Short mmCIF file of C-alpha atoms in Angstrom, two decimals:
data_model
loop_
_atom_site.label_atom_id
_atom_site.label_comp_id
_atom_site.label_asym_id
_atom_site.label_seq_id
_atom_site.Cartn_x
_atom_site.Cartn_y
_atom_site.Cartn_z
CA UNK A 1 3.23 82.76 98.87
CA UNK A 2 6.49 84.25 97.68
CA UNK A 3 6.03 86.00 94.35
CA UNK A 4 9.11 86.74 92.27
CA UNK A 5 8.75 89.70 89.92
CA UNK A 6 11.52 89.81 87.28
CA UNK A 7 12.37 93.36 86.24
CA UNK A 8 14.89 94.42 83.63
CA UNK A 9 16.55 97.79 84.15
CA UNK A 10 18.52 97.41 80.92
CA UNK A 11 16.75 99.04 77.95
CA UNK A 12 13.28 98.38 79.35
CA UNK A 13 10.32 98.11 76.96
CA UNK A 14 12.31 98.67 73.78
CA UNK A 15 9.30 97.71 71.65
CA UNK A 16 7.61 100.88 72.91
CA UNK A 17 10.37 103.03 71.43
CA UNK A 18 8.07 104.41 68.73
CA UNK A 19 5.75 105.74 71.42
CA UNK A 20 8.03 106.67 74.32
CA UNK A 21 11.53 108.08 74.81
CA UNK A 22 14.09 106.00 76.75
CA UNK A 23 13.49 107.99 79.94
CA UNK A 24 9.76 107.69 79.50
CA UNK A 25 10.01 103.96 78.96
CA UNK A 26 11.96 103.65 82.21
CA UNK A 27 9.35 105.71 84.06
CA UNK A 28 6.45 103.77 82.60
CA UNK A 29 8.14 100.43 83.28
CA UNK A 30 8.59 101.50 86.89
CA UNK A 31 4.92 102.52 87.17
CA UNK A 32 3.92 99.07 85.89
CA UNK A 33 6.30 97.38 88.36
CA UNK A 34 4.75 99.32 91.23
CA UNK A 35 1.24 98.37 90.09
CA UNK A 36 2.22 94.70 89.95
CA UNK A 37 3.88 94.78 93.38
CA UNK A 38 0.83 96.46 94.93
CA UNK A 39 -1.54 93.94 93.36
CA UNK A 40 0.62 91.03 94.56
CA UNK A 41 0.61 92.35 98.12
CA UNK A 42 -3.13 93.00 98.04
CA UNK A 43 -3.66 89.42 96.86
CA UNK A 44 -1.77 88.15 99.91
CA UNK A 45 1.50 87.43 98.12
CA UNK A 46 4.97 88.38 99.31
CA UNK A 47 6.65 90.10 96.38
CA UNK A 48 10.38 89.98 95.69
CA UNK A 49 11.88 91.90 92.79
CA UNK A 50 14.37 89.91 90.71
CA UNK A 51 16.25 92.70 88.96
CA UNK A 52 19.15 92.89 86.56
CA UNK A 53 20.55 95.84 88.57
CA UNK A 54 19.81 97.32 92.00
CA UNK A 55 16.36 98.96 92.13
CA UNK A 56 15.24 101.53 94.68
CA UNK A 57 12.00 99.91 95.77
CA UNK A 58 10.46 99.33 99.19
CA UNK A 59 10.44 95.52 98.75
CA UNK A 60 13.01 92.74 98.92
CA UNK A 61 15.25 92.74 95.84
CA UNK A 62 17.51 90.05 94.43
CA UNK A 63 19.98 91.23 91.80
CA UNK A 64 20.88 88.73 89.08
CA UNK A 65 22.15 90.06 85.76
CA UNK A 66 21.83 86.80 83.86
CA UNK A 67 19.21 86.35 81.14
CA UNK A 68 15.62 85.90 82.35
CA UNK A 69 15.48 82.11 82.00
CA UNK A 70 18.73 81.59 83.94
CA UNK A 71 17.82 84.03 86.70
CA UNK A 72 14.35 82.53 87.21
CA UNK A 73 15.72 79.01 87.20
CA UNK A 74 18.29 79.95 89.84
CA UNK A 75 15.44 81.25 91.97
CA UNK A 76 13.46 78.05 91.39
CA UNK A 77 16.55 75.96 92.24
CA UNK A 78 16.88 77.77 95.55
CA UNK A 79 13.22 77.33 96.46
CA UNK A 80 12.03 74.08 94.88
CA UNK A 81 15.24 72.07 94.48
CA UNK A 82 15.88 69.05 96.66
CA UNK A 83 18.14 69.80 99.59
CA UNK A 84 19.16 68.08 102.80
CA UNK A 85 16.15 69.35 104.70
CA UNK A 86 13.46 68.45 102.21
CA UNK A 87 12.93 64.77 101.63
CA UNK A 88 11.71 63.54 98.27
CA UNK A 89 8.18 63.05 99.62
CA UNK A 90 7.87 66.52 101.02
CA UNK A 91 6.39 68.93 98.48
CA UNK A 92 8.07 72.35 98.41
CA UNK A 93 6.06 75.47 99.14
CA UNK A 94 4.67 76.90 95.91
CA UNK A 95 6.46 79.91 94.48
CA UNK A 96 5.06 82.32 91.92
CA UNK A 97 6.77 84.26 89.14
CA UNK A 98 4.82 87.25 87.80
CA UNK A 99 6.14 89.53 85.09
CA UNK A 100 6.62 93.21 85.92
CA UNK A 101 4.73 94.49 82.86
CA UNK A 102 1.32 93.07 83.74
CA UNK A 103 -0.11 96.52 84.27
CA UNK A 104 -3.70 95.24 84.40
CA UNK A 105 -3.02 92.81 87.25
CA UNK A 106 -5.62 92.91 90.00
CA UNK A 107 -5.71 91.14 93.38
CA UNK A 108 -8.67 89.10 92.12
CA UNK A 109 -6.84 87.86 89.03
CA UNK A 110 -3.70 87.04 91.03
CA UNK A 111 -5.86 85.33 93.65
CA UNK A 112 -7.18 82.97 90.97
CA UNK A 113 -3.60 82.21 89.89
CA UNK A 114 -2.46 81.53 93.45
CA UNK A 115 -5.48 79.27 94.08
CA UNK A 116 -4.78 77.31 90.89
CA UNK A 117 -1.15 76.97 91.94
CA UNK A 118 -2.14 75.46 95.26
CA UNK A 119 -4.22 72.82 93.45
CA UNK A 120 -1.89 71.97 90.57
CA UNK A 121 1.88 71.39 90.60
CA UNK A 122 2.32 73.99 87.88
CA UNK A 123 -0.26 76.69 87.03
CA UNK A 124 0.46 79.03 84.13
CA UNK A 125 -1.19 82.17 82.76
CA UNK A 126 -0.50 82.28 79.02
CA UNK A 127 0.07 85.64 77.37
CA UNK A 128 -0.91 86.63 73.85
CA UNK A 129 1.31 84.76 71.40
CA UNK A 130 1.89 81.84 73.74
CA UNK A 131 4.18 83.49 76.25
CA UNK A 132 4.25 82.73 79.97
CA UNK A 133 3.09 85.83 81.81
CA UNK A 134 2.84 84.33 85.27
CA UNK A 135 3.01 80.96 86.95
CA UNK A 136 3.01 79.16 90.26
CA UNK A 137 5.09 76.01 90.69
CA UNK A 138 5.56 73.59 93.54
CA UNK A 139 7.03 70.64 91.67
CA UNK A 140 10.74 70.30 92.57
CA UNK A 141 11.76 69.57 88.99
CA UNK A 142 9.95 72.39 87.21
CA UNK A 143 12.23 74.82 85.41
CA UNK A 144 11.49 77.47 82.79
CA UNK A 145 12.53 78.25 79.24
CA UNK A 146 11.17 81.63 78.18
CA UNK A 147 12.22 81.38 74.54
CA UNK A 148 9.47 81.30 71.87
CA UNK A 149 6.01 79.89 72.65
CA UNK A 150 7.01 79.25 76.23
CA UNK A 151 3.48 78.46 77.37
CA UNK A 152 3.47 75.34 75.21
CA UNK A 153 7.01 74.48 76.30
CA UNK A 154 6.11 74.83 79.97
CA UNK A 155 3.06 72.64 79.52
CA UNK A 156 5.29 70.04 77.89
CA UNK A 157 7.92 70.32 80.63
CA UNK A 158 5.20 69.77 83.24
CA UNK A 159 4.02 66.66 81.39
CA UNK A 160 7.58 65.31 81.13
CA UNK A 161 8.21 65.59 84.87
CA UNK A 162 4.77 64.24 85.79
CA UNK A 163 3.54 67.53 87.24
CA UNK A 164 -0.19 68.28 87.32
CA UNK A 165 -0.68 71.30 85.05
CA UNK A 166 -3.35 74.00 85.03
CA UNK A 167 -3.85 76.92 82.67
CA UNK A 168 -5.32 80.04 84.22
CA UNK A 169 -7.65 82.01 81.96
CA UNK A 170 -7.13 85.73 82.61
CA UNK A 171 -7.11 88.58 80.12
CA UNK A 172 -5.72 90.90 82.78
CA UNK A 173 -2.72 88.68 83.52
CA UNK A 174 -2.54 87.58 79.89
CA UNK A 175 -1.88 91.15 78.76
CA UNK A 176 1.79 92.03 78.97
CA UNK A 177 2.37 95.61 77.91
CA UNK A 178 5.01 95.44 75.21
CA UNK A 179 3.78 97.35 72.19
CA UNK A 180 1.92 100.59 71.45
CA UNK A 181 -1.37 98.73 70.88
CA UNK A 182 -1.13 97.42 74.45
CA UNK A 183 -1.24 100.98 75.81
CA UNK A 184 -4.92 101.11 74.84
CA UNK A 185 -5.57 98.16 77.14
CA UNK A 186 -3.95 100.06 80.02
CA UNK A 187 -6.14 103.09 79.38
CA UNK A 188 -9.29 100.96 79.04
CA UNK A 189 -8.78 98.73 82.09
CA UNK A 190 -5.98 100.13 84.24
CA UNK A 191 -6.81 101.84 87.50
CA UNK A 192 -3.35 102.30 88.94
CA UNK A 193 -0.13 104.17 88.41
CA UNK A 194 0.44 102.91 84.86
CA UNK A 195 -2.84 104.30 83.54
CA UNK A 196 -2.28 107.56 85.45
CA UNK A 197 1.26 107.77 84.03
CA UNK A 198 -0.05 107.41 80.46
CA UNK A 199 -2.78 110.00 80.98
CA UNK A 200 -0.30 112.46 82.48
CA UNK A 201 1.97 111.87 79.48
CA UNK A 202 -0.92 112.91 77.22
CA UNK A 203 -2.14 109.55 75.97
CA UNK A 204 -5.83 109.08 75.30
CA UNK A 205 -8.01 106.48 73.62
CA UNK A 206 -8.95 107.00 69.99
CA UNK A 207 -11.88 105.02 68.59
CA UNK A 208 -12.31 107.17 65.48
CA UNK A 209 -10.94 104.50 63.12
CA UNK A 210 -13.15 101.66 64.35
CA UNK A 211 -10.39 99.82 66.20
CA UNK A 212 -9.44 101.44 69.48
CA UNK A 213 -5.91 102.81 69.61
CA UNK A 214 -4.08 105.52 71.54
CA UNK A 215 -3.19 109.05 70.50
CA UNK A 216 -0.85 111.44 72.25
CA UNK A 217 -1.71 115.09 72.68
CA UNK B 1 -29.98 80.50 80.30
CA UNK B 2 -30.74 81.44 76.72
CA UNK B 3 -27.56 82.35 74.86
CA UNK B 4 -27.88 84.35 71.65
CA UNK B 5 -25.01 83.87 69.22
CA UNK B 6 -24.95 86.54 66.48
CA UNK B 7 -23.54 85.21 63.22
CA UNK B 8 -23.01 87.15 60.01
CA UNK B 9 -23.24 85.18 56.78
CA UNK B 10 -22.44 88.28 54.73
CA UNK B 11 -18.72 88.58 53.93
CA UNK B 12 -17.68 86.86 57.17
CA UNK B 13 -14.25 87.58 58.64
CA UNK B 14 -13.15 90.07 55.98
CA UNK B 15 -10.10 91.06 58.04
CA UNK B 16 -8.77 87.55 57.45
CA UNK B 17 -8.78 88.11 53.68
CA UNK B 18 -4.97 88.19 53.52
CA UNK B 19 -4.83 84.71 55.01
CA UNK B 20 -7.95 82.96 53.71
CA UNK B 21 -10.05 82.93 50.52
CA UNK B 22 -13.75 83.90 50.75
CA UNK B 23 -14.83 80.24 50.77
CA UNK B 24 -12.22 79.43 53.39
CA UNK B 25 -13.34 82.32 55.56
CA UNK B 26 -16.91 81.03 55.40
CA UNK B 27 -15.76 77.52 56.34
CA UNK B 28 -13.60 78.74 59.18
CA UNK B 29 -16.33 81.07 60.48
CA UNK B 30 -18.69 78.11 60.52
CA UNK B 31 -16.17 75.97 62.43
CA UNK B 32 -15.87 78.73 65.02
CA UNK B 33 -19.66 79.03 65.29
CA UNK B 34 -19.95 75.29 65.88
CA UNK B 35 -17.24 75.44 68.57
CA UNK B 36 -19.06 78.29 70.33
CA UNK B 37 -22.43 76.51 70.16
CA UNK B 38 -20.94 73.32 71.57
CA UNK B 39 -19.23 75.18 74.41
CA UNK B 40 -22.45 77.04 75.26
CA UNK B 41 -24.41 73.78 75.43
CA UNK B 42 -21.71 72.09 77.51
CA UNK B 43 -21.84 75.04 79.93
CA UNK B 44 -25.56 74.50 80.41
CA UNK B 45 -26.70 77.31 78.12
CA UNK B 46 -29.41 77.11 75.48
CA UNK B 47 -27.89 78.55 72.30
CA UNK B 48 -29.87 80.39 69.65
CA UNK B 49 -28.19 81.61 66.48
CA UNK B 50 -29.07 85.17 65.50
CA UNK B 51 -28.11 85.17 61.82
CA UNK B 52 -28.27 87.68 59.00
CA UNK B 53 -29.52 84.90 56.68
CA UNK B 54 -30.84 81.38 57.22
CA UNK B 55 -28.13 79.01 58.50
CA UNK B 56 -28.25 75.24 58.30
CA UNK B 57 -27.48 74.40 61.91
CA UNK B 58 -29.03 71.97 64.36
CA UNK B 59 -30.06 74.74 66.81
CA UNK B 60 -32.80 77.36 66.96
CA UNK B 61 -32.13 80.19 64.52
CA UNK B 62 -33.58 83.71 64.36
CA UNK B 63 -32.96 85.56 61.10
CA UNK B 64 -32.55 89.33 61.36
CA UNK B 65 -30.66 91.13 58.62
CA UNK B 66 -30.29 94.43 60.46
CA UNK B 67 -26.91 95.62 61.74
CA UNK B 68 -25.60 93.85 64.85
CA UNK B 69 -26.60 96.50 67.37
CA UNK B 70 -30.19 96.68 66.09
CA UNK B 71 -30.62 92.92 65.89
CA UNK B 72 -29.26 92.35 69.40
CA UNK B 73 -31.38 95.14 70.83
CA UNK B 74 -34.49 93.65 69.23
CA UNK B 75 -33.65 90.37 70.94
CA UNK B 76 -33.12 92.17 74.25
CA UNK B 77 -36.39 94.05 73.81
CA UNK B 78 -38.22 90.77 73.35
CA UNK B 79 -36.64 89.17 76.42
CA UNK B 80 -35.95 91.95 78.93
CA UNK B 81 -38.44 94.64 77.96
CA UNK B 82 -41.40 95.38 80.19
CA UNK B 83 -44.59 93.74 79.05
CA UNK B 84 -48.04 93.11 80.49
CA UNK B 85 -47.00 89.94 82.24
CA UNK B 86 -43.87 91.21 83.94
CA UNK B 87 -44.37 93.85 86.57
CA UNK B 88 -41.71 96.48 87.22
CA UNK B 89 -40.55 94.65 90.37
CA UNK B 90 -40.09 91.31 88.68
CA UNK B 91 -36.58 90.90 87.29
CA UNK B 92 -36.42 89.29 83.84
CA UNK B 93 -34.54 86.05 83.32
CA UNK B 94 -30.94 86.80 82.37
CA UNK B 95 -30.06 86.41 78.70
CA UNK B 96 -26.56 86.05 77.27
CA UNK B 97 -25.09 87.25 73.98
CA UNK B 98 -21.88 85.50 72.91
CA UNK B 99 -20.09 86.30 69.66
CA UNK B 100 -19.67 83.51 67.13
CA UNK B 101 -15.91 84.05 66.65
CA UNK B 102 -14.83 83.19 70.19
CA UNK B 103 -13.06 80.07 69.00
CA UNK B 104 -11.29 79.56 72.33
CA UNK B 105 -14.52 79.48 74.35
CA UNK B 106 -14.68 76.65 76.87
CA UNK B 107 -17.55 75.53 79.11
CA UNK B 108 -15.48 76.67 82.13
CA UNK B 109 -15.00 80.18 80.80
CA UNK B 110 -18.67 80.47 79.80
CA UNK B 111 -19.67 79.10 83.20
CA UNK B 112 -17.82 81.96 84.88
CA UNK B 113 -19.66 84.44 82.63
CA UNK B 114 -23.05 82.90 83.38
CA UNK B 115 -22.33 82.92 87.12
CA UNK B 116 -21.29 86.58 87.01
CA UNK B 117 -24.46 87.38 85.07
CA UNK B 118 -26.61 85.78 87.76
CA UNK B 119 -24.97 88.00 90.41
CA UNK B 120 -24.81 91.30 88.52
CA UNK B 121 -27.46 92.97 86.37
CA UNK B 122 -24.97 93.25 83.52
CA UNK B 123 -21.80 91.15 83.20
CA UNK B 124 -19.46 91.80 80.27
CA UNK B 125 -16.36 90.09 78.89
CA UNK B 126 -14.22 92.77 77.23
CA UNK B 127 -12.28 91.87 74.13
CA UNK B 128 -8.93 93.25 73.06
CA UNK B 129 -9.34 96.88 72.08
CA UNK B 130 -12.33 97.43 74.34
CA UNK B 131 -14.93 95.46 72.41
CA UNK B 132 -17.77 93.51 74.00
CA UNK B 133 -17.19 89.84 73.26
CA UNK B 134 -19.91 88.41 75.45
CA UNK B 135 -22.35 89.57 78.10
CA UNK B 136 -25.23 88.52 80.29
CA UNK B 137 -27.96 91.02 81.12
CA UNK B 138 -31.06 90.86 83.26
CA UNK B 139 -31.77 94.57 83.68
CA UNK B 140 -34.89 95.49 81.66
CA UNK B 141 -33.36 98.73 80.39
CA UNK B 142 -29.99 97.43 79.19
CA UNK B 143 -29.39 97.84 75.47
CA UNK B 144 -26.19 97.60 73.42
CA UNK B 145 -24.17 99.84 71.15
CA UNK B 146 -21.39 97.86 69.48
CA UNK B 147 -19.67 100.83 67.86
CA UNK B 148 -16.11 101.70 68.98
CA UNK B 149 -14.92 100.89 72.50
CA UNK B 150 -18.23 99.27 73.33
CA UNK B 151 -17.00 97.78 76.61
CA UNK B 152 -16.63 101.27 78.06
CA UNK B 153 -19.96 102.34 76.56
CA UNK B 154 -21.74 99.34 78.01
CA UNK B 155 -20.23 100.00 81.43
CA UNK B 156 -21.49 103.57 81.17
CA UNK B 157 -24.94 102.48 80.00
CA UNK B 158 -25.16 100.14 83.00
CA UNK B 159 -24.24 103.01 85.34
CA UNK B 160 -26.81 105.30 83.75
CA UNK B 161 -29.67 102.84 84.23
CA UNK B 162 -28.56 101.90 87.75
CA UNK B 163 -27.59 98.34 86.82
CA UNK B 164 -24.98 96.47 88.88
CA UNK B 165 -22.07 95.84 86.51
CA UNK B 166 -19.40 93.15 86.51
CA UNK B 167 -16.44 92.66 84.19
CA UNK B 168 -15.45 89.05 83.56
CA UNK B 169 -11.73 88.45 83.16
CA UNK B 170 -11.19 85.77 80.51
CA UNK B 171 -8.51 85.59 77.86
CA UNK B 172 -10.42 82.78 76.12
CA UNK B 173 -13.63 84.78 75.79
CA UNK B 174 -11.65 88.00 75.34
CA UNK B 175 -10.06 86.66 72.15
CA UNK B 176 -12.26 87.24 69.13
CA UNK B 177 -10.65 85.80 66.04
CA UNK B 178 -10.56 88.65 63.54
CA UNK B 179 -7.04 88.99 62.20
CA UNK B 180 -4.22 86.72 61.06
CA UNK B 181 -2.36 87.15 64.39
CA UNK B 182 -5.39 85.70 66.18
CA UNK B 183 -5.00 82.43 64.27
CA UNK B 184 -1.93 81.71 66.40
CA UNK B 185 -4.12 81.86 69.49
CA UNK B 186 -6.45 79.26 67.98
CA UNK B 187 -3.54 76.92 67.25
CA UNK B 188 -2.04 77.44 70.72
CA UNK B 189 -5.21 77.04 72.77
CA UNK B 190 -7.97 75.66 70.56
CA UNK B 191 -9.08 72.08 70.96
CA UNK B 192 -12.12 72.03 68.71
CA UNK B 193 -13.18 72.28 65.11
CA UNK B 194 -11.58 75.68 64.51
CA UNK B 195 -8.08 74.50 65.41
CA UNK B 196 -8.59 71.30 63.43
CA UNK B 197 -9.81 73.35 60.45
CA UNK B 198 -6.68 75.51 60.51
CA UNK B 199 -4.36 72.51 60.81
CA UNK B 200 -6.11 70.76 57.91
CA UNK B 201 -5.74 73.96 55.88
CA UNK B 202 -1.98 73.79 56.48
CA UNK B 203 -1.53 76.39 59.19
CA UNK B 204 1.14 75.84 61.81
CA UNK B 205 2.77 77.91 64.52
CA UNK B 206 6.03 79.66 63.75
CA UNK B 207 8.18 80.87 66.63
CA UNK B 208 11.33 81.39 64.57
CA UNK B 209 11.12 85.20 64.71
CA UNK B 210 10.71 85.48 68.47
CA UNK B 211 7.03 86.39 68.40
CA UNK B 212 4.75 83.48 67.65
CA UNK B 213 2.86 83.73 64.36
CA UNK B 214 1.33 81.31 61.89
CA UNK B 215 2.70 80.01 58.61
CA UNK B 216 0.84 78.10 55.93
CA UNK B 217 2.39 75.13 54.21
#
């Protein structure tokens, strides 16, 4: 299954600016991207980076500097849209879109998403706050709108076009690393480059206040 | 499988005090408990409430007013501990402990936990921040310590006693409803009494600021 991984090179991870410098945010974002790409490959997917600028990565890259929703929809148009070769009765191959900041992604979690996406026309992993962290679609009319509570919007879009919808229940894929509190999740659960990057940068877990947070040495 | 559901009647859900009055917190905590008990039953589990005071609920109740860790360990002692009838080579029946504030619990998510707990000696669902939201144990020596990042502690305890450990990846069971931001998750994903309770109390989703939060009418 082709797996599109959108990656923004423009001011990445700005909500981590209290914890990391701009250069550090770029390095950490890249570590997360590499973790996601490795997990996708290990799960049997064929990753393709969809980047706002050229990225030096040992995978296929498509550059599209439009906003996320437009760029993903262009990719869906190219893969799911009706064309001369695909008749209306012929279902397109499913395509996945997995965000580049899912630092806890594992082959097992992605495997569950891919399996759900082979059963349903649209399978979505919701993130905290109702975002859409990853999905698989094979319905020719499915398009995205990442604004706001996009998980609910995507469920509604699926219903409107008559697509069978499945939600995939995964904390690992449901955790997009956006804010300082999310760094604790990477240190607790991450086993890849992102967790190593944080440890090398001096971050450690701190449970002294009851809730678990991170401190930097 | 017996499923113990710890429930505190003493100042429940104090971290929701900015959003709900004491009476409301008690009502909402009870709605969540009922959702959890229903989901456990629908998943084939046999729920038992482990409460700090008597609770009027149509299920078996054990009252134990000790702190959570002590009360759960007493329950584990009674079920997993060696006794005259169980020889050292006879594995105890697995027992589950599922927190009462997992308002998004579904039979499917609990079914995955129960299945993992039949394979491994200890299967744990981590919560956000490294808590232990639910587990199944069948190893006679497994005991809990809910302080701090208990997920990591429980993984270490399992390693120390030579118990096969599994982590269960579920956003639904990984979401314990403690803070106002968690109420949005209930409105987005909840289909039971807890979501209905919040809607009747006037809560609604608000995506106007980008991140999805709740507002009260």
